[in-house]
Coordinates of N, CA and C in Angstrom, one line a residue:
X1 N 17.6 -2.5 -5.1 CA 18.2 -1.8 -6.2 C 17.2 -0.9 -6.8
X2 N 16.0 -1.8 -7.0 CA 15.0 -0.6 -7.8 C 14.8 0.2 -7.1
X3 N 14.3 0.1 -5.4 CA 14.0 1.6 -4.5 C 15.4 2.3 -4.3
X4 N 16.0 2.1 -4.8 CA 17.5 3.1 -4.4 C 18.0 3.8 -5.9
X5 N 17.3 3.1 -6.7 CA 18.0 3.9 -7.9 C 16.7 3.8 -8.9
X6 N 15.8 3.4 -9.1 CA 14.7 3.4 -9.6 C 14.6 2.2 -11.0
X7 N 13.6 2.7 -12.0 CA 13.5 1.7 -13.0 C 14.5 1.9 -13.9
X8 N 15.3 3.1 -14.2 CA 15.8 3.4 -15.1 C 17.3 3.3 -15.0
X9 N 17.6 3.4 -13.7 CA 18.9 3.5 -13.4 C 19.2 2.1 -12.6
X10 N 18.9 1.1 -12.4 CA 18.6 -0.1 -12.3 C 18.9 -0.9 -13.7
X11 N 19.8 -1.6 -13.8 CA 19.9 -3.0 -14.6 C 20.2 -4.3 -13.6
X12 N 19.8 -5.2 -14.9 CA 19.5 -6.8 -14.3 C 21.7 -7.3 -14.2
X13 N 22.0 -6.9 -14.3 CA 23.4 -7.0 -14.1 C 24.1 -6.4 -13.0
X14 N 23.0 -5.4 -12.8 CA 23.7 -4.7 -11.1 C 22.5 -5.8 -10.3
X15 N 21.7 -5.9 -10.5 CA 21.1 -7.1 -9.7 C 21.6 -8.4 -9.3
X16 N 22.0 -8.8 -9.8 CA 22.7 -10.3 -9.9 C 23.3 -9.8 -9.0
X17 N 24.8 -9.0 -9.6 CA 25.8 -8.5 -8.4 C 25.7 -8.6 -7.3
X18 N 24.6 -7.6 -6.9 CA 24.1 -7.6 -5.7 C 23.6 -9.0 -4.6
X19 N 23.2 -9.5 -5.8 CA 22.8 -10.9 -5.2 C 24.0 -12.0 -5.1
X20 N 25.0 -11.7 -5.5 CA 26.2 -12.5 -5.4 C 25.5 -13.8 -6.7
X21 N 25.2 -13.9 -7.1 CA 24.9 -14.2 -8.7 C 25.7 -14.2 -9.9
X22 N 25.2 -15.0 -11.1 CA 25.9 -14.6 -12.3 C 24.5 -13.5 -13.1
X23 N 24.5 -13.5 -13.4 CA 24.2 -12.4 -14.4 C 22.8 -13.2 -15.4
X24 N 23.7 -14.3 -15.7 CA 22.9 -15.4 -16.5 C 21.5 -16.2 -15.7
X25 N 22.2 -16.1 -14.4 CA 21.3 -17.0 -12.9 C 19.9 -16.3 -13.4
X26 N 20.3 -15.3 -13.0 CA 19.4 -13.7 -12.7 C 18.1 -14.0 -14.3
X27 N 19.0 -14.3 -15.7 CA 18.3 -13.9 -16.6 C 17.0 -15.9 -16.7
X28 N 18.1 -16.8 -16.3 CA 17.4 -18.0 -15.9 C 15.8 -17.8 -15.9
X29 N 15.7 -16.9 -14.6 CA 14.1 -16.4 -13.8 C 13.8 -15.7 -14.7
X30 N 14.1 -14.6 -15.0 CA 13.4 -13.0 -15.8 C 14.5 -13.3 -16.7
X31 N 13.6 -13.4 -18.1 CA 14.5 -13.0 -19.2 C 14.7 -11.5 -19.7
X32 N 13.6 -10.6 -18.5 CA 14.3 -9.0 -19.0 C 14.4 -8.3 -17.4
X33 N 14.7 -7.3 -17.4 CA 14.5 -5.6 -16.6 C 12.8 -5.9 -16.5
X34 N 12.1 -5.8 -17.5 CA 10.8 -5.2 -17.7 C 10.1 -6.6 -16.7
X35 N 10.4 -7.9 -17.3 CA 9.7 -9.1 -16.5 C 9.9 -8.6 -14.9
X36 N 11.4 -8.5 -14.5 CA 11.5 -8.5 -13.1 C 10.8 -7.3 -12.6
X37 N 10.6 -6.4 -12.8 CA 10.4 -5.2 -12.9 C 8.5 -5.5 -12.6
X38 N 7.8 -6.0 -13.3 CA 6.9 -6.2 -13.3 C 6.4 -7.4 -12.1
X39 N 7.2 -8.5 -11.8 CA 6.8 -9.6 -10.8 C 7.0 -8.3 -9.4
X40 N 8.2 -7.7 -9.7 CA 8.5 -7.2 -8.5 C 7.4 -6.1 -8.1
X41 N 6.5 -5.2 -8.5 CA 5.2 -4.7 -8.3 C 4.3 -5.6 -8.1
X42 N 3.5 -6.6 -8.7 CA 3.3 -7.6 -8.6 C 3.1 -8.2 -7.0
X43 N 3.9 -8.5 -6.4 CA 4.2 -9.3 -5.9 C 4.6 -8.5 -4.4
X44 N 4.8 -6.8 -4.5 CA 4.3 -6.0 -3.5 C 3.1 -5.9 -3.0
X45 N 2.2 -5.5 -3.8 CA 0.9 -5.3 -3.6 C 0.0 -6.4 -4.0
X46 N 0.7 -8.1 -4.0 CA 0.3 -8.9 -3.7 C 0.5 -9.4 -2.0
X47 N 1.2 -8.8 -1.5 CA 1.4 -9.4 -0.3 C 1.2 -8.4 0.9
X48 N 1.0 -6.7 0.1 CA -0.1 -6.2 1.5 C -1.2 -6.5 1.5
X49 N -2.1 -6.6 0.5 CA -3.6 -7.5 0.2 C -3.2 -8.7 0.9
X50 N -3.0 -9.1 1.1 CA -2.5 -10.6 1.7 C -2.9 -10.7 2.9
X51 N -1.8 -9.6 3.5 CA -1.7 -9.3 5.1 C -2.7 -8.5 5.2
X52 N -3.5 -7.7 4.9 CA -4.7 -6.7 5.3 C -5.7 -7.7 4.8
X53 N -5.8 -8.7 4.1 CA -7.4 -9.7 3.9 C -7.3 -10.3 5.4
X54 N -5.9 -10.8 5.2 CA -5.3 -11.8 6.8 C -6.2 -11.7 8.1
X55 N -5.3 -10.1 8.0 CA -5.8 -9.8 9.2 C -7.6 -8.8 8.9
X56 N -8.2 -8.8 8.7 CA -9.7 -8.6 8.1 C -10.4 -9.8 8.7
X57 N -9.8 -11.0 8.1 CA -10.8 -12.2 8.1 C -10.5 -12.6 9.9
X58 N -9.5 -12.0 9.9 CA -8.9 -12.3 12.1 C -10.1 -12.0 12.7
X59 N -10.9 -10.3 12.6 CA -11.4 -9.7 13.2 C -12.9 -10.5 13.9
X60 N -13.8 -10.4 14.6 CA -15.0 -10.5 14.5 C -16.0 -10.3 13.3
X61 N -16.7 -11.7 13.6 CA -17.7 -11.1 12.4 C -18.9 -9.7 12.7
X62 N -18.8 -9.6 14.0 CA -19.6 -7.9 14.0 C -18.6 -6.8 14.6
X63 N -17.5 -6.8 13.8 CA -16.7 -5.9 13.7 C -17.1 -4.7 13.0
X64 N -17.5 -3.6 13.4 CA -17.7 -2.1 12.9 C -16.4 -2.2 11.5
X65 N -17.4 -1.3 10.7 CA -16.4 -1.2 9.7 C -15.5 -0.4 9.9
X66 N -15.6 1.0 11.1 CA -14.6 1.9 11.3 C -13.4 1.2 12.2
X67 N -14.3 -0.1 12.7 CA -12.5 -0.6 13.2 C -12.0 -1.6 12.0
X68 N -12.8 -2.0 11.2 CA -12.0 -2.9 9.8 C -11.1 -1.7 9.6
X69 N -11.4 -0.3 9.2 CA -10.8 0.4 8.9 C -9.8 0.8 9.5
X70 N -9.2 1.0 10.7 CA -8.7 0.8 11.6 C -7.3 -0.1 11.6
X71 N -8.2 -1.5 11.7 CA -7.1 -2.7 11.5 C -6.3 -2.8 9.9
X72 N -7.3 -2.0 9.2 CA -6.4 -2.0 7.8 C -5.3 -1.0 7.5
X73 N -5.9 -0.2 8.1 CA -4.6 1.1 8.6 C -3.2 0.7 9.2
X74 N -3.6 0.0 10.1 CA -2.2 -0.5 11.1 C -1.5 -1.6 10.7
X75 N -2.3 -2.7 9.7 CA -1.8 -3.8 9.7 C -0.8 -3.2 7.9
X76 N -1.8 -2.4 7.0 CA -0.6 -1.9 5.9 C 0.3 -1.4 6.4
X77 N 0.5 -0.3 7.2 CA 1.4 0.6 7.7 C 2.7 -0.4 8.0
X78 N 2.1 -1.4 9.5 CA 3.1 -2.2 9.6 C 3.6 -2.5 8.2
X79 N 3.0 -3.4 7.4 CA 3.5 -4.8 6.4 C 4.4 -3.7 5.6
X80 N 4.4 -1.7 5.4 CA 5.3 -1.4 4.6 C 6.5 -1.0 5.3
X81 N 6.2 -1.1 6.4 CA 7.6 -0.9 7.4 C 8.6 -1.8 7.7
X82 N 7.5 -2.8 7.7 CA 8.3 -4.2 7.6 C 8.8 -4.8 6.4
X83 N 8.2 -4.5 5.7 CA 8.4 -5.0 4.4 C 9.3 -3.7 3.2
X84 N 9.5 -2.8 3.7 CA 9.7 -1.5 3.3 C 10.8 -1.9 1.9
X85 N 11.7 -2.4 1.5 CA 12.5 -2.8 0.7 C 11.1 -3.6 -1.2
X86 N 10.6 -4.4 -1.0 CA 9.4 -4.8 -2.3 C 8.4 -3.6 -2.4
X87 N 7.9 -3.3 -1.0 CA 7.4 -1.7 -1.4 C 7.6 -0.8 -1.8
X88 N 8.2 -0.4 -1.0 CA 8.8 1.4 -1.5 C 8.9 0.8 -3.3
X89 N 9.7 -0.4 -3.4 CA 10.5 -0.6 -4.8 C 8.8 -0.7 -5.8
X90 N 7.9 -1.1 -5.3 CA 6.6 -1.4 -6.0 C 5.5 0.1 -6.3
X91 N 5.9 1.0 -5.0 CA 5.0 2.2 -5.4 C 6.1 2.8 -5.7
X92 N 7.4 3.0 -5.9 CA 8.1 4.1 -7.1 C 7.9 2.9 -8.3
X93 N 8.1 2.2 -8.0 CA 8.5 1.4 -9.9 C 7.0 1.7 -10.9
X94 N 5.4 1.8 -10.1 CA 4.6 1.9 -10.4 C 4.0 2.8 -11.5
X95 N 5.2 4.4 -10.9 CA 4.9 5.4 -12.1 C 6.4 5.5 -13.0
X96 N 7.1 4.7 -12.8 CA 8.3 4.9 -13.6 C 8.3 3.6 -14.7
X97 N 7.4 2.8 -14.6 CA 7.5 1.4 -15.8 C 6.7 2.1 -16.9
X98 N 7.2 1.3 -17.8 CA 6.0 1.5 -19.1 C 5.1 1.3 -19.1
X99 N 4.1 2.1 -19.5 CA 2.4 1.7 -19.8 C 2.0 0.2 -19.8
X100 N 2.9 -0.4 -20.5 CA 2.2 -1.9 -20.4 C 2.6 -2.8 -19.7
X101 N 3.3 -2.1 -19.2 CA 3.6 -3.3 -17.9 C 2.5 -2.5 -16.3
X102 N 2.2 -1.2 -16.2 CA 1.6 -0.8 -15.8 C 0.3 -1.4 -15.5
X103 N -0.3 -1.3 -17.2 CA -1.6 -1.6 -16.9 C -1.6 -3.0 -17.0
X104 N -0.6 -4.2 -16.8 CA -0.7 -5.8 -16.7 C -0.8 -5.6 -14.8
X105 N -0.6 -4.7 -14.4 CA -0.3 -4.9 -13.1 C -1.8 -4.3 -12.1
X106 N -2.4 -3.6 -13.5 CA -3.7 -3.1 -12.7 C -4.8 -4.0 -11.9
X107 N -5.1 -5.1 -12.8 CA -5.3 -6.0 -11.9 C -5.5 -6.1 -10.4
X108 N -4.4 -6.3 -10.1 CA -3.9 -6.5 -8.4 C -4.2 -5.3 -8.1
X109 N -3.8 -4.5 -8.3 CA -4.2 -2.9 -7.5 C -5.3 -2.6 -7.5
X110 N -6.0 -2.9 -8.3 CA -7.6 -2.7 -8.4 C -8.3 -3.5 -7.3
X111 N -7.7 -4.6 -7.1 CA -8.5 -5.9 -6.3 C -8.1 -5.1 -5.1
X112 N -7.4 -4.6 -4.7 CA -6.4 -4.6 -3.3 C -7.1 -2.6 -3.0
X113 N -7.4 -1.9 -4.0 CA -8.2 -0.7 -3.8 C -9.8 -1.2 -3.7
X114 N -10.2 -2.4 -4.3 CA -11.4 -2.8 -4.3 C -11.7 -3.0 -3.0
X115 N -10.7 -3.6 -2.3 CA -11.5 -3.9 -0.6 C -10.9 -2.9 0.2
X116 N -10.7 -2.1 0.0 CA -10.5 -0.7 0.9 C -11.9 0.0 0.5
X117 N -11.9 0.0 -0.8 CA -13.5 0.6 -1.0 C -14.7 0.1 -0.4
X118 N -15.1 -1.5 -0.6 CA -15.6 -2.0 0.1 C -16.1 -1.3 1.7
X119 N -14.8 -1.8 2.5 CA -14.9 -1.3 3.9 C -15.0 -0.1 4.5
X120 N -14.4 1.5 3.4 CA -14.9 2.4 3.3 C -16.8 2.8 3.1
X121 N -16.9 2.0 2.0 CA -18.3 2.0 1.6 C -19.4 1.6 3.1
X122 N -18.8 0.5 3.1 CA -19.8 0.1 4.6 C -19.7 1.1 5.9
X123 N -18.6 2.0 6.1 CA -18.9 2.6 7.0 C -19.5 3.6 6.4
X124 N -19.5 4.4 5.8 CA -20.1 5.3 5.3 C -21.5 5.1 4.8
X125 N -21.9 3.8 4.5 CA -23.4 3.5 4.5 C -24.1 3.3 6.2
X126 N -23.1 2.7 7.1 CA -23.5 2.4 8.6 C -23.4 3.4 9.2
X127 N -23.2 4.8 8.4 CA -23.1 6.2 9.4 C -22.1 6.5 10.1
X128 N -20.9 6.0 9.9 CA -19.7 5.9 10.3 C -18.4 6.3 10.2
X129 N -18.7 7.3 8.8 CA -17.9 8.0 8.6 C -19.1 9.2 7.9
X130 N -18.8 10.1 7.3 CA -19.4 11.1 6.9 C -19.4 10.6 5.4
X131 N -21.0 11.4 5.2 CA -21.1 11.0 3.6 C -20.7 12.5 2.7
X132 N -20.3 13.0 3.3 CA -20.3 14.1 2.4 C -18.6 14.1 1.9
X133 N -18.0 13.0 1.7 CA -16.7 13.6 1.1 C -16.4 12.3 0.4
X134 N -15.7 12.4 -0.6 CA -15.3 11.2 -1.9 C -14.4 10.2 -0.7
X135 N -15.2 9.2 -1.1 CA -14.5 7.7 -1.0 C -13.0 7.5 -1.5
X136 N -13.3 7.6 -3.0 CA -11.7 7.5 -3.7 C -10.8 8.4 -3.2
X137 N -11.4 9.5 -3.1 CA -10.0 10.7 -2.6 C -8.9 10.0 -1.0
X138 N -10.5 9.9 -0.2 CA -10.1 9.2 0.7 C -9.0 8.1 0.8
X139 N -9.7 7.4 -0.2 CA -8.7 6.0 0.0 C -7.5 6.1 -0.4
X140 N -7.1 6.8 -1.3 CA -5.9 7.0 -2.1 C -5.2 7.6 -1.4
X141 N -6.0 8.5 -0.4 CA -4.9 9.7 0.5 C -4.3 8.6 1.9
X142 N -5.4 8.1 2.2 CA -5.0 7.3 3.0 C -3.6 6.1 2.8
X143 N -3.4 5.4 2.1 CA -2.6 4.7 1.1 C -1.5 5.8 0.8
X144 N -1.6 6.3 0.1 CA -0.4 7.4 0.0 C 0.4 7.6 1.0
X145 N -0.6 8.5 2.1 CA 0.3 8.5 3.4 C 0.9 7.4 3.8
X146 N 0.4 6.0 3.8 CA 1.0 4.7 4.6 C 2.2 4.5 3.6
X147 N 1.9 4.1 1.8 CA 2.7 3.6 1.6 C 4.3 4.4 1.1
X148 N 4.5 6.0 2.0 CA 5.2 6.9 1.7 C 5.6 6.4 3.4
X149 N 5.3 6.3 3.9 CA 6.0 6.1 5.6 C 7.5 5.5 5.4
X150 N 7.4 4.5 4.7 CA 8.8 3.8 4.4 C 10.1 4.9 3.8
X151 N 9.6 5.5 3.7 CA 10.7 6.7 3.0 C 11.2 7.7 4.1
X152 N 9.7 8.1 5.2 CA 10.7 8.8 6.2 C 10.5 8.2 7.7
X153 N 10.4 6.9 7.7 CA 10.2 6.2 8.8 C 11.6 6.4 9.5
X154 N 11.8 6.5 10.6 CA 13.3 5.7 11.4 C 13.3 4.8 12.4
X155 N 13.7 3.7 12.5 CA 12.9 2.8 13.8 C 13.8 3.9 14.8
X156 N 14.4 4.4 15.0 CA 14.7 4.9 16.6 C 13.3 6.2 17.0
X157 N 12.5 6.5 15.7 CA 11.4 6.8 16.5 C 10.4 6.2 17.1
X158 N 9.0 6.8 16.9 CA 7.3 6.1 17.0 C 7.7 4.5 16.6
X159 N 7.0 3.4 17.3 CA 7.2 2.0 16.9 C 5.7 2.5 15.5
X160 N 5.9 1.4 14.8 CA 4.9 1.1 13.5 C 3.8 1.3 14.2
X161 N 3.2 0.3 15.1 CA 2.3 1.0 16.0 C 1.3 1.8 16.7
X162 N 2.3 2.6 16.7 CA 2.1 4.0 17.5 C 1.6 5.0 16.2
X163 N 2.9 4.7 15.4 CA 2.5 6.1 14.1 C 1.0 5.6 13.2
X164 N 0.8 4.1 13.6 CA -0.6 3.7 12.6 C -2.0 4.0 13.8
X165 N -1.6 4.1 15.1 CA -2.5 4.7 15.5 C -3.0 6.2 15.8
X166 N -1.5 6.9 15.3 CA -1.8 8.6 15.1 C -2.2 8.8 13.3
X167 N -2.0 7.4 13.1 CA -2.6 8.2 12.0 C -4.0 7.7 11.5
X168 N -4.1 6.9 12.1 CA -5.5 6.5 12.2 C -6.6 7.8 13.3
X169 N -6.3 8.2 13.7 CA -6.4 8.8 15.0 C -6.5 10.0 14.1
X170 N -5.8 10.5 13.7 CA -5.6 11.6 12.1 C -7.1 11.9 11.4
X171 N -6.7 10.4 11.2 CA -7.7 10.4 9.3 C -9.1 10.1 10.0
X172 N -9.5 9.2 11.0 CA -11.1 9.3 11.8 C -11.3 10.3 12.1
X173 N -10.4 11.2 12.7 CA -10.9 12.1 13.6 C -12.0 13.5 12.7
X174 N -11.4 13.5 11.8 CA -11.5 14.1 10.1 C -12.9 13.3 9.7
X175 N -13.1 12.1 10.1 CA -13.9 11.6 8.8 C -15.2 11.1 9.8
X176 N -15.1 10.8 11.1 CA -16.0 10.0 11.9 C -17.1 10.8 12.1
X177 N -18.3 10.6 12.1 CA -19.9 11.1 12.4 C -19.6 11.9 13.8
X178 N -19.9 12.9 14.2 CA -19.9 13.5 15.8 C -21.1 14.9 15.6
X179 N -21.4 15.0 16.5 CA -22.5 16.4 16.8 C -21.5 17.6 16.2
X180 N -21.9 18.1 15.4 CA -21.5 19.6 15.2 C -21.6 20.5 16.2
X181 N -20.7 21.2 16.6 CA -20.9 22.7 17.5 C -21.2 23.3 16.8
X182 N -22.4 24.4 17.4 CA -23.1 25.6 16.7 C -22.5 26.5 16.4
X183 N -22.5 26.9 14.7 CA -21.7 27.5 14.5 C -20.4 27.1 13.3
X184 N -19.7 25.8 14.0 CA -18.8 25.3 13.4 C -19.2 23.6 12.8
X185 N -18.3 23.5 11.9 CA -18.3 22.4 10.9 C -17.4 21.6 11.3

């Protein structure tokens, strides 16, 4: 309900419904909009941190950071494709809640940008990406692009897969250390 109609056009009474519920069930858990509203961000970008630490801690321990970076690419991409319904509803509800439910939630987003920065940082200290261009821009653009996929994904095209290796394949190819040709940048 929140990704289909947003924070505002969304009540806890069209929720229930939905859920074949009473109304009361619904307030039982969340005594508001704003509570559910907030677990439900929450508890998106509690669970791609989840699955991108998951799969992180899977890898080798002398895993290049440009393939951590790699595996973090493919395994969010997946988890919002898969998961496309708490997300999409977690990155729209993010700029449509109020301020203080916003910043109770910064927390989690910070920890979950913190280890993207991290693994950005280490390639970019191991020579492995280019130092000449912002980290944060980077990471945010990266992230943007993945967690916007769920909006114009269609499974009858590219599997999850495929489009997290073109777009990995994208964003390296842009960022990765290589010999300059004379002349050109």
């Amino acid at each position: 309900m929140f990704r289909e109609q947003g924070y505002s056009g969304t009540r806890l009474t069209d929720i229930a419904e939905a859920a074949s519920m009473k109304a009361g069930s619904l307030y039982y858990h969340f005594d508001s909009r704003e509570a559910l509203v907030e677990e439900v961000v929450l508890e998106g970008v509690r669970r791609a941190k989840d699955a991108v630490q998951d799969r992180l801690n899977s890898l080798p321990p002398d895993t290049t950071a440009l393939r951590k970076l790699e595996a973090m690419i493919e395994t969010h991409l997946t988890f919002v494709l898969s998961q496309g319904d708490i997300t999409s509803a977690s990155i729209q509800l993010i700029w449509q809640i109020p301020l203080e439910i916003r910043e109770r939630t910064l927390v989690v987003q910070r920890a979950y940008g913190a280890l993207w920065r991290r693994v950005l940082e280490a390639a970019r200290d191991a020579g492995e990406i280019r130092s000449d261009t912002s980290l944060s821009a980077i990471r945010m653009s990266i992230l943007g692009a993945l967690n916007w996929a769920a909006d114009w994904f269609h499974p009858a095209g590219a599997p999850p897969k495929q489009i997290a290796r073109d777009i990995t394949a994208m964003v390296l190819h842009g960022l990765a250390t290589r010999p300059e040709t004379k002349g050109r940048r």
